[in-house]
Short mmCIF file of C-alpha atoms and ligand atoms in Angstrom, two decimals:
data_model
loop_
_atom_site.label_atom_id
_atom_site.label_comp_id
_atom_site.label_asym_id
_atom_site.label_seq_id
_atom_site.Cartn_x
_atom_site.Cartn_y
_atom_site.Cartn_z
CA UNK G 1085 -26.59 194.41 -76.80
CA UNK G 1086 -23.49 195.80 -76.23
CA UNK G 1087 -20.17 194.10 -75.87
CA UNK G 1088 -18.13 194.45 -73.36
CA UNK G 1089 -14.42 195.73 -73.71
CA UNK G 1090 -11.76 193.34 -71.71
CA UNK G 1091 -9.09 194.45 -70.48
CA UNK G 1092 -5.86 192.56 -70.91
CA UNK G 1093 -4.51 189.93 -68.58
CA UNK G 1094 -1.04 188.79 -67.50
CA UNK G 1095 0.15 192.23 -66.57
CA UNK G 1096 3.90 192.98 -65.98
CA UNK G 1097 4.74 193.68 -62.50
CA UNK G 1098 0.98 193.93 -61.19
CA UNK G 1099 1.11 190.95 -59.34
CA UNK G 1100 -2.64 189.34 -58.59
CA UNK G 1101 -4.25 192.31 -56.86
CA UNK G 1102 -6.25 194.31 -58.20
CA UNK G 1103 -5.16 197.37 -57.60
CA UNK G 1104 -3.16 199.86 -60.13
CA UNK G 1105 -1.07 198.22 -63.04
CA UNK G 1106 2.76 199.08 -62.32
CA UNK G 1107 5.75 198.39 -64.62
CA UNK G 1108 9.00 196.55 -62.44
CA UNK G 1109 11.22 199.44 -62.59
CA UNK G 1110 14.06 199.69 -65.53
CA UNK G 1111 17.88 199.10 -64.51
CA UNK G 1112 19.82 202.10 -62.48
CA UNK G 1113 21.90 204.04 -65.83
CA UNK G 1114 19.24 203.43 -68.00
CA UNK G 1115 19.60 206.57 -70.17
CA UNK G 1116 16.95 209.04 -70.36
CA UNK G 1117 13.98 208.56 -72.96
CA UNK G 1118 10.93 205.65 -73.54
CA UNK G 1119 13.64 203.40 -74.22
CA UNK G 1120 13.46 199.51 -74.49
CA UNK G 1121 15.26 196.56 -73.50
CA UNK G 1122 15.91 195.82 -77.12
CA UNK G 1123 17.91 198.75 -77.59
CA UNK G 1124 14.79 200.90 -79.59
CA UNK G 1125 13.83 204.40 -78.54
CA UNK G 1126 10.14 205.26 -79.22
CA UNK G 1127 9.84 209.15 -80.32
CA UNK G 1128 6.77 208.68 -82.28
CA UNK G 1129 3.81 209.04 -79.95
CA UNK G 1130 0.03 207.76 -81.29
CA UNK G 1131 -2.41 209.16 -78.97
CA UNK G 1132 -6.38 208.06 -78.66
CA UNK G 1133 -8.16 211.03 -78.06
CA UNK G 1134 -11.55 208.53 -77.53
CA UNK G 1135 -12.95 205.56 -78.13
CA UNK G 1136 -16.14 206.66 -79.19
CA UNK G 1137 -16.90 206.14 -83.25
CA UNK G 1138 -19.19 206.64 -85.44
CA UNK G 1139 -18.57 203.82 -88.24
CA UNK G 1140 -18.57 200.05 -87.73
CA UNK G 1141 -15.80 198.59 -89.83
CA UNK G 1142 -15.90 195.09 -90.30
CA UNK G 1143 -12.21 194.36 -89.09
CA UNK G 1144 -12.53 196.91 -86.36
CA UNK G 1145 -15.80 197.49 -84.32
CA UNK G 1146 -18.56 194.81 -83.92
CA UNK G 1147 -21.84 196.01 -85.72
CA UNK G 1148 -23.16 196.77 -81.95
CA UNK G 1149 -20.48 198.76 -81.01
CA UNK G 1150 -18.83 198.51 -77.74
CA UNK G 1151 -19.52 200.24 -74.48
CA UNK G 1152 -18.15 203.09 -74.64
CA UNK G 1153 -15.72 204.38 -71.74
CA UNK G 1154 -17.51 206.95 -69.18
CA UNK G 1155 -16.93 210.49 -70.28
CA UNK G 1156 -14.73 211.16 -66.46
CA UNK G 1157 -12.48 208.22 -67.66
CA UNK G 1158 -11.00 209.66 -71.05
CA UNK G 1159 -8.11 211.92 -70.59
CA UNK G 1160 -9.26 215.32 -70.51
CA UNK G 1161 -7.61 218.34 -72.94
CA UNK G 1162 -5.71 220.05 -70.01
CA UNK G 1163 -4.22 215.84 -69.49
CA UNK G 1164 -3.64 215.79 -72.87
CA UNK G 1165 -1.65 218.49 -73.46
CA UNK G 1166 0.13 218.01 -70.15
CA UNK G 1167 1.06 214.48 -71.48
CA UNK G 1168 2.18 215.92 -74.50
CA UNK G 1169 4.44 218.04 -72.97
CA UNK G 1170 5.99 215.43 -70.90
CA UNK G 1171 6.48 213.35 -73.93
CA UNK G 1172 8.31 216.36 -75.72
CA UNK G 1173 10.05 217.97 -73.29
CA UNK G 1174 11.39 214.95 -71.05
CA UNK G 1175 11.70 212.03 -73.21
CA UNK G 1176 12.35 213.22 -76.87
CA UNK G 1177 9.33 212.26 -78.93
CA UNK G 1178 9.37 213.82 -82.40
CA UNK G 1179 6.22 212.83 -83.63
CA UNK G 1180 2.11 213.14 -82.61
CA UNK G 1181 -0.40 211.11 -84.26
CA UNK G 1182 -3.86 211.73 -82.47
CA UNK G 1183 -6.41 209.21 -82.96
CA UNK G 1184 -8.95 207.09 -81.58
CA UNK G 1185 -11.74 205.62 -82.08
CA UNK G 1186 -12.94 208.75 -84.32
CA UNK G 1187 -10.97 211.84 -83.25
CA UNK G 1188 -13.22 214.44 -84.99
CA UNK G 1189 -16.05 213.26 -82.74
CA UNK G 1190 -14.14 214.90 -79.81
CA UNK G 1191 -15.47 218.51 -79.27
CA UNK G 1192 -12.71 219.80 -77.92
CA UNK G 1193 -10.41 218.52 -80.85
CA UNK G 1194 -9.22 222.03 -82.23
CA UNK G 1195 -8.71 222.93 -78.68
CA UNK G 1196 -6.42 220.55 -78.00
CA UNK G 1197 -4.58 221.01 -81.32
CA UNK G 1198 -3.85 224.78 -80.60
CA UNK G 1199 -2.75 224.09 -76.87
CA UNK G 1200 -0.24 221.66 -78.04
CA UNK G 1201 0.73 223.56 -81.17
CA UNK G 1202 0.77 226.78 -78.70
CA UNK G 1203 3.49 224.71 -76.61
CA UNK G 1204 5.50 222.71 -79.60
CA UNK G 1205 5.91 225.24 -82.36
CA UNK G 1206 7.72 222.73 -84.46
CA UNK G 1207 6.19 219.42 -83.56
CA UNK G 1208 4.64 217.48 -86.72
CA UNK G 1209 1.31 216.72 -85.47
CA UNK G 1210 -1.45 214.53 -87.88
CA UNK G 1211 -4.32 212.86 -86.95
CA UNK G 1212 -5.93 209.45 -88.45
CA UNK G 1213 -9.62 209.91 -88.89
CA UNK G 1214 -12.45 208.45 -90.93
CA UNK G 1215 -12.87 211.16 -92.70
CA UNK G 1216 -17.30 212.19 -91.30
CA UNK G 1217 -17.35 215.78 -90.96
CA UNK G 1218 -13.94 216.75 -92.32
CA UNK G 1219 -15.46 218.89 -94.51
CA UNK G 1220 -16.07 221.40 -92.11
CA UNK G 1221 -13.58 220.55 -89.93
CA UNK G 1222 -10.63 220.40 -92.20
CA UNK G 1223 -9.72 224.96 -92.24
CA UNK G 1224 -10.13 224.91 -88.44
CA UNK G 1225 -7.85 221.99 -87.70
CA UNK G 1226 -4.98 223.58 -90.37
CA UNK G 1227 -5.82 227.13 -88.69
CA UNK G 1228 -5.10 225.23 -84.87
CA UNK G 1229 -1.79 223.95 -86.01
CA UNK G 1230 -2.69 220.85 -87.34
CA UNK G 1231 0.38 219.71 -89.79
CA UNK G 1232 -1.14 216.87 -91.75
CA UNK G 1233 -3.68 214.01 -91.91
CA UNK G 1234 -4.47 210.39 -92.61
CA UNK G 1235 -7.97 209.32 -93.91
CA UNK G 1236 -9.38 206.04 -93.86
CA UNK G 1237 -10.95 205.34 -96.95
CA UNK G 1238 -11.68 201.21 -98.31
CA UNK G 1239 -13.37 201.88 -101.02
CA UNK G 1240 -14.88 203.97 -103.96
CA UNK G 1241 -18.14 202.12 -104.15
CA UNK G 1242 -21.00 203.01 -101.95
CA UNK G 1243 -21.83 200.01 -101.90
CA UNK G 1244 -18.73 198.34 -100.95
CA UNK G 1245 -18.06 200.73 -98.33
CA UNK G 1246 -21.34 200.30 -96.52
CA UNK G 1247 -20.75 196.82 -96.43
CA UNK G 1248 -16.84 197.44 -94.75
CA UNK G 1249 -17.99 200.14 -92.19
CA UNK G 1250 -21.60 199.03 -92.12
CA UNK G 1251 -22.64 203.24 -92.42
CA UNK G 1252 -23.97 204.94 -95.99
CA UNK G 1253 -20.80 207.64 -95.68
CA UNK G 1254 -18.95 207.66 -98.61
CA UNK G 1255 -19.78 211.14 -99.83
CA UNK G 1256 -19.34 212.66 -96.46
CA UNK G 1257 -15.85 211.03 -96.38
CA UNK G 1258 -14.30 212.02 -100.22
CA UNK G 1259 -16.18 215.74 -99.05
CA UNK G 1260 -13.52 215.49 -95.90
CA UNK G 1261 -10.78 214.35 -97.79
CA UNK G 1262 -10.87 216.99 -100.91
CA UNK G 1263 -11.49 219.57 -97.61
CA UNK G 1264 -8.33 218.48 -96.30
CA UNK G 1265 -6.51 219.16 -99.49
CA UNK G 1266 -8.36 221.98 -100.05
CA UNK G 1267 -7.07 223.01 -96.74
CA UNK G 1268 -3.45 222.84 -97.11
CA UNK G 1269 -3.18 219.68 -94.58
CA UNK G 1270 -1.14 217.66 -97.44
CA UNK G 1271 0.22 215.96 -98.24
CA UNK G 1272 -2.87 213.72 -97.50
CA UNK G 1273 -2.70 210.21 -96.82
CA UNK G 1274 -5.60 207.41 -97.20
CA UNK G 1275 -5.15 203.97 -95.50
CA UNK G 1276 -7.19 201.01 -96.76
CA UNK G 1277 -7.56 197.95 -95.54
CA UNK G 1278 -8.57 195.07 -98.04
CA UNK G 1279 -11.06 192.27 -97.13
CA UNK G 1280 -11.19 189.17 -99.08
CA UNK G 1281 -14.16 188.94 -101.99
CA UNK G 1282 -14.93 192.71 -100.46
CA UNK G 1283 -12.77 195.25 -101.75
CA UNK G 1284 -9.21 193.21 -102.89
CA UNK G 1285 -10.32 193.53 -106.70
CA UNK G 1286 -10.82 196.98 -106.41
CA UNK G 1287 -7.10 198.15 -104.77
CA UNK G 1288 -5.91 199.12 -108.47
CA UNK G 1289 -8.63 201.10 -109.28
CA UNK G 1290 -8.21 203.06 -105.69
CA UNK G 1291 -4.27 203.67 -106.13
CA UNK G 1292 -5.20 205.25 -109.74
CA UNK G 1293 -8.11 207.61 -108.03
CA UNK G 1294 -5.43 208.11 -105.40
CA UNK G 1295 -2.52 208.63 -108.34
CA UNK G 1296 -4.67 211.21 -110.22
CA UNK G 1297 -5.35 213.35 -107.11
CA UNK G 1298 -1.78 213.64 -105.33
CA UNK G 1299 -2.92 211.44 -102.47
CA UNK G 1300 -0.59 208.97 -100.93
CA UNK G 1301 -2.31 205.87 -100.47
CA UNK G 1302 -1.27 203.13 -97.89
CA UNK G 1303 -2.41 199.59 -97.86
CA UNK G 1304 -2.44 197.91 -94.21
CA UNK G 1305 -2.36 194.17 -94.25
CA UNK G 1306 -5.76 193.27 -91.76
CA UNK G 1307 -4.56 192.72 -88.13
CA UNK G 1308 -6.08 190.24 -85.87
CA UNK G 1309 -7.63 193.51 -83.41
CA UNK G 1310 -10.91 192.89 -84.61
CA UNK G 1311 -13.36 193.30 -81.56
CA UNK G 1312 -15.47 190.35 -83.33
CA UNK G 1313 -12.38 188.06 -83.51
CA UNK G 1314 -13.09 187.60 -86.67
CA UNK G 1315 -9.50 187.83 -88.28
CA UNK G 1316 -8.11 184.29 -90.03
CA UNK G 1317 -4.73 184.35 -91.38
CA UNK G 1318 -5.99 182.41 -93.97
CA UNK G 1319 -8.53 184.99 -95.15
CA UNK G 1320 -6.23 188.38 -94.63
CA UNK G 1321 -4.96 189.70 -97.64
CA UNK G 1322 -1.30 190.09 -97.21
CA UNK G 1323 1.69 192.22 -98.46
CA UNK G 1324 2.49 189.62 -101.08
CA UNK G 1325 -1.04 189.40 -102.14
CA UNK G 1326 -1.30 192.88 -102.50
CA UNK G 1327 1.58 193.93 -105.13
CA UNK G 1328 0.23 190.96 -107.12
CA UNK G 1329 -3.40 192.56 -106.95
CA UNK G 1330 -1.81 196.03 -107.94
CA UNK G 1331 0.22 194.97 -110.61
CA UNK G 1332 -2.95 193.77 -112.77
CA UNK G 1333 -2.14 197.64 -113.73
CA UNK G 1334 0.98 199.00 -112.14
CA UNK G 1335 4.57 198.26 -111.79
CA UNK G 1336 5.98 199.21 -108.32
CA UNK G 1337 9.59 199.91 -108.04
CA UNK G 1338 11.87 200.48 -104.34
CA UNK G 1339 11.99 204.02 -103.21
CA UNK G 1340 14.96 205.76 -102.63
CA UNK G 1341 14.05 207.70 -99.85
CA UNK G 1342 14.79 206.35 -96.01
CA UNK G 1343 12.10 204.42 -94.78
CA UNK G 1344 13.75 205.63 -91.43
CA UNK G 1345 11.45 203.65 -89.13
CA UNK G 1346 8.00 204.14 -91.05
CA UNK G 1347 5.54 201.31 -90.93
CA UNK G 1348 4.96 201.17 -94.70
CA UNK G 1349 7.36 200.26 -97.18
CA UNK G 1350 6.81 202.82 -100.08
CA UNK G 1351 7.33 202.12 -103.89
CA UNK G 1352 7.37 203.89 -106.50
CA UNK G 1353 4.68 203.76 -108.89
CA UNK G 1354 4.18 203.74 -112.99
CA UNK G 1355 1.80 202.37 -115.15
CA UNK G 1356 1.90 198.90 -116.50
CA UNK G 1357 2.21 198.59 -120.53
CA UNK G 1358 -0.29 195.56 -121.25
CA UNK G 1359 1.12 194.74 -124.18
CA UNK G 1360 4.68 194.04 -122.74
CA UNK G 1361 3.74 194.17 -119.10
CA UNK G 1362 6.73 196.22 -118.64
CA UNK G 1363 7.05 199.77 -116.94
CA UNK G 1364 5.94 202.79 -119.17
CA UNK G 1365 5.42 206.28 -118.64
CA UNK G 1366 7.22 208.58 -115.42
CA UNK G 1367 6.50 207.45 -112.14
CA UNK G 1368 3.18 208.65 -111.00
CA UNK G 1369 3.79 208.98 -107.51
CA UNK G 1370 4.23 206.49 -104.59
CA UNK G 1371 2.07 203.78 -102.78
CA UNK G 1372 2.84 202.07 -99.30
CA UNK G 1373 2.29 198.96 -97.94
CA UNK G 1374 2.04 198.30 -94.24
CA UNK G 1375 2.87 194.68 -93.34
CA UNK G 1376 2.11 194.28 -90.09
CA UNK G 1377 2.05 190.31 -90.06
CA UNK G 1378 3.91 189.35 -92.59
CA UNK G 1379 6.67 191.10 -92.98
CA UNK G 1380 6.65 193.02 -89.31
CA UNK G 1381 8.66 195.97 -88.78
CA UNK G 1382 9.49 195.45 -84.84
CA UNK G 1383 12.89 195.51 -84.57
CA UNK G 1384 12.80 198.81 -85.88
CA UNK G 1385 9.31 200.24 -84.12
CA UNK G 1386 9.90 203.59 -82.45
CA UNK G 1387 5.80 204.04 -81.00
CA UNK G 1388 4.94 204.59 -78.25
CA UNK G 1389 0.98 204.59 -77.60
CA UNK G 1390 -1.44 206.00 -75.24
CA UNK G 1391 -5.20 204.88 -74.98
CA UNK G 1392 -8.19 207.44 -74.42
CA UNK G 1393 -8.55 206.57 -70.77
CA UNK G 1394 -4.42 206.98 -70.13
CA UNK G 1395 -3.22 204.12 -70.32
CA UNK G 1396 0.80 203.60 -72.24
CA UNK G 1397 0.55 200.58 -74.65
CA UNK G 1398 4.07 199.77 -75.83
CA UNK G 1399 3.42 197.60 -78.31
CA UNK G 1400 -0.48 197.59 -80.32
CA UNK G 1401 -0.46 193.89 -79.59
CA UNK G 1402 0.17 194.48 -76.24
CA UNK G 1403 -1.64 192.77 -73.44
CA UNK G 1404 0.18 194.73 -70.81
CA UNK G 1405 -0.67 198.30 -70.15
CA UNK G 1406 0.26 200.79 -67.73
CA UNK G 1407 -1.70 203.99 -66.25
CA UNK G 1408 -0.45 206.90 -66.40
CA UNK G 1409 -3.58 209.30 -66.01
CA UNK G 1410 -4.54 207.44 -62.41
CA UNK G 1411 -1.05 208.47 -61.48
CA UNK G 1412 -1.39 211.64 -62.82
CA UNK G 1413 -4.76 212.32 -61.52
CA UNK G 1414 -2.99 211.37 -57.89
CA UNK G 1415 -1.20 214.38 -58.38
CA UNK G 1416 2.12 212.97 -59.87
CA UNK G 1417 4.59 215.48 -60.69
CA UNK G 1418 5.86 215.29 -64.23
CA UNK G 1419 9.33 213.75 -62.86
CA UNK G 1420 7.29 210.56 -61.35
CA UNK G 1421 5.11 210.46 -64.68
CA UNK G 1422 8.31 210.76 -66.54
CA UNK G 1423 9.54 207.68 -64.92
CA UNK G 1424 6.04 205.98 -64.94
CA UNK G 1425 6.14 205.98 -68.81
CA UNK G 1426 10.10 205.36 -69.14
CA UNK G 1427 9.00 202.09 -67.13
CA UNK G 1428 6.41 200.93 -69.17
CA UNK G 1429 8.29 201.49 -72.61
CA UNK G 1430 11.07 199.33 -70.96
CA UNK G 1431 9.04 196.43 -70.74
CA UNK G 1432 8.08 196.22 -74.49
CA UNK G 1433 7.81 193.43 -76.43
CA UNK G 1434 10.42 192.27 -78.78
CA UNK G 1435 7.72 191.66 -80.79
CA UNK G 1436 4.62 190.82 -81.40
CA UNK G 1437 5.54 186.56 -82.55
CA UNK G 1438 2.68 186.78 -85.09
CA UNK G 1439 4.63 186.44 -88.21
CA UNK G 1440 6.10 183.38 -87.46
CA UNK G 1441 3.19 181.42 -85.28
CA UNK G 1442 -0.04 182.54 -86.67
CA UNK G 1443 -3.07 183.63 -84.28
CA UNK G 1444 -4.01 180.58 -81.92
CA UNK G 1445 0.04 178.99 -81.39
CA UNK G 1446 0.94 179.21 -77.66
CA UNK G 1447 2.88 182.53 -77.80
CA UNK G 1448 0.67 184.54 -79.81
CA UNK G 1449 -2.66 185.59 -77.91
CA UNK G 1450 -5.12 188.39 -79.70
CA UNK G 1451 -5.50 191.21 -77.39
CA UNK G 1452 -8.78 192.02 -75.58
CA UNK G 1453 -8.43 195.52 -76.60
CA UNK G 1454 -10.01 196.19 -80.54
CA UNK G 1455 -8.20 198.59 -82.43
CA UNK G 1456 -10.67 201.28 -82.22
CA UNK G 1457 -9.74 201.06 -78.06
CA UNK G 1458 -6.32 201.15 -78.66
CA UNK G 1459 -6.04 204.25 -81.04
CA UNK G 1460 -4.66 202.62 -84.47
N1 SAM U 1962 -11.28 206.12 -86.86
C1 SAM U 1962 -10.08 206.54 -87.47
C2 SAM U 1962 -9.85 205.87 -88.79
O1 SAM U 1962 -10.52 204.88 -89.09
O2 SAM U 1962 -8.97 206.33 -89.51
C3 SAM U 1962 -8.87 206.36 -86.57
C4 SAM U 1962 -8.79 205.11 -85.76
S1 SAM U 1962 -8.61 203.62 -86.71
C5 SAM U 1962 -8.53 202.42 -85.43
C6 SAM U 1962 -6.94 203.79 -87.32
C7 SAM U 1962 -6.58 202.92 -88.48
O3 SAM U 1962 -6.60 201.58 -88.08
C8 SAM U 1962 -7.51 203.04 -89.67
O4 SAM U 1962 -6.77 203.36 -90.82
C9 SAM U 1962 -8.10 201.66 -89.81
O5 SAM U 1962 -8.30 201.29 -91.15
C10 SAM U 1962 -7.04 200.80 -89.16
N2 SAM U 1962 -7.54 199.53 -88.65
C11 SAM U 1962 -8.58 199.31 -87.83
N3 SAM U 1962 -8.72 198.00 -87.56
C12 SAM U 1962 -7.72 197.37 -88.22
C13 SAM U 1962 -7.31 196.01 -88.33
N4 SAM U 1962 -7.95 195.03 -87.71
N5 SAM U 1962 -6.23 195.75 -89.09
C14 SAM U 1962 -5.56 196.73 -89.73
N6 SAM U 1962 -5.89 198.02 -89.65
C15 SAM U 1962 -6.97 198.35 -88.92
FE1 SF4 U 1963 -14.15 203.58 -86.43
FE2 SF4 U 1963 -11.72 203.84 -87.44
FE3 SF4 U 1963 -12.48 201.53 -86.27
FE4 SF4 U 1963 -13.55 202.20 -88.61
S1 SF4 U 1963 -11.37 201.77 -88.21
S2 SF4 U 1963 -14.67 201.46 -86.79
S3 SF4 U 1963 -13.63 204.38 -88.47
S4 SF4 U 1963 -12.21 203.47 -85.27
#
């Protein structure tokens, strides 16, 4: 059986036909950029390069998977990189994160890295993959342009991590990951999610793996984008939770650096004394904690998101979205897609109202979408 992915209701400006989603247009002498009403300018850009994966985490994917999206409906590389461009040139993002769904399962993937790279000389681009087939992959994506990467990575126990992504692919991931180091796409960063009685107990025991190696790990507090619907705020793990877990072991102290708009708050790491549970030895490097629902970072989000199949997202909680490929695919100059995308980003969120309400209160609705069909 295979589940079906919805697609979100209540859309800005769209009216009750059915025809195209369209954004209400943003106030004459609004300047140029994907600017909000709130006064925030998104210049980080998170693109899904497919939906398609080939793990079934838990708090992502149902163990069926989803339908996938027909292969004429994802944005092709020529889109891609033309949407890229548009982004760059027109509207001032900084920033490319590709993901998906699995972005290594794409083909085309060093393709696409090289024709952007070809056009941006000096954009950072990264990617957020699960790590299967990195090892091989890792030289050709550095050699393409590639400037750095994220892996996911839940746990050190094959066990543990069969159970989260419900696949036997722990080796194949720590192969990708030492290949990306091994490549030069550092520094590397590994995000972990922690699931109640699955892998909590073990977070201390990953950030000193993590520690040892140079990697930067980054724990992400479990968002309710679970295509199961499984998420209860009672059973996530959250920010709070997790610096008590870590500090069975580790005192964290504030960074000094600018968290200039980054989703996790970084501290600074050194080992616990257990005799006087006080702070010994240098630090040992830094761990980062992204607190989506806890303590949310909106006011200060500068994303702007764009699913496999073209659609802009402004928010990931979003259950408004906006095509841009149909438009483009009309034959849209850039100007009109330009001002397609401005639209949208005007129309974001303040923010996403889970922090205070909790999933099920009358102004907080889960979106249809799962993460994996949003591009995390
Ligand atoms: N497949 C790639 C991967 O897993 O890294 C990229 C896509 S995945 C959707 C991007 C990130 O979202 C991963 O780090 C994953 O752990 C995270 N993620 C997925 N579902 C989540 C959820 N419900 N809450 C928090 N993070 C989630
Ligand atoms: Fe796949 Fe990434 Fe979702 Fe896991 S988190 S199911 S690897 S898309």
């Amino acid at each position: 059986m295979s589940v079906q992915l919805g697609m979100p209701q209540l859309p800005v400006g769209a009216g009750t036909g059915s025809g195209p989603l369209v954004p209400p247009p943003r106030p004459a002498g609004t300047p140029v950029g994907l600017w909000d009403r709130y006064g925030r300018r998104a210049t980080d850009m998170r693109l899904s390069l497919t939906d398609k994966c080939n793990l079934r985490c838990t708090y992502c994917m149902p163990a069926e998977g989803l339908e996938w999206l027909a292969k004429q409906a994802v944005m092709t590389g020529d889109e891609i990189i033309r949407i890229v461009r548009i982004g760059v040139a027109e509207l001032g993002v900084r920033e490319l994160r590709l993901t998906g769904g699995e972005p290594l399962v794409r083909a085309d993937l060093v393709d696409i890295i090289a024709g952007i790279r070809g056009e941006h000389p000096d954009l950072p681009i990264s990617i957020t993959t699960n790590g299967i087939g990195l090892d091989k992959k890792a030289a050709p994506l550095k050699a393409a342009g590639l400037t750095r990467i994220n892996v996911s990575l839940d746990s050190l126990h094959e066990e543990t991590f069969a159970k989260l992504t419900r696949r036997p692919f722990l080796d194949r991931v720590l192969a990708g990951v030492d290949a990306a180091w091994a490549a030069g796409l550092g520094p590397v960063k590994l995000n972990a999610v922690l699931m109640r009685g699955i892998n909590d107990e073990e977070s201390p025991d990953l950030l000193a793996w993590a520690l040892d190696r140079g990697y930067e790990l980054r724990f992400i507090e479990q968002m309710p984008l679970d295509a199961d619907h499984g998420w209860t705020r009672r059973n996530m793990i959250t920010a709070a939770e997790i610096r008590g877990l870590l500090s069975r072991d580790f005192v964290l102290g504030p960074d000094p650096r600018a968290r200039d708009g980054a989703p996790a708050e970084r501290f600074q790491v050194r080992r616990r004394d257990p005799k006087t549970s006080e702070a010994a030895g240098p630090v040992l490097g830094t761990v980062g904690i992204i607190a989506s629902v806890t303590e949310p970072f909106c006011s200060d989000c500068r994303r702007t998101r764009i699913t496999a199949e073209g659609k802009i997202m402004s928010c990931l909680f979003s259950r408004e979205e906006f095509d841009l490929l149909g438009l483009l695919r009309q034959g849209a100059s850039d100007e009109e897609l330009a001002e397609r995308w401005q639209d949208a980003m005007w129309a974001k969120p303040k923010a996403h109202g889970m922090d205070h309400t909790g999933l099920g209160a009358p102004d907080f609705v889960q979106p249809d979408r799962s993460m994996s069909a949003i591009g995390g």
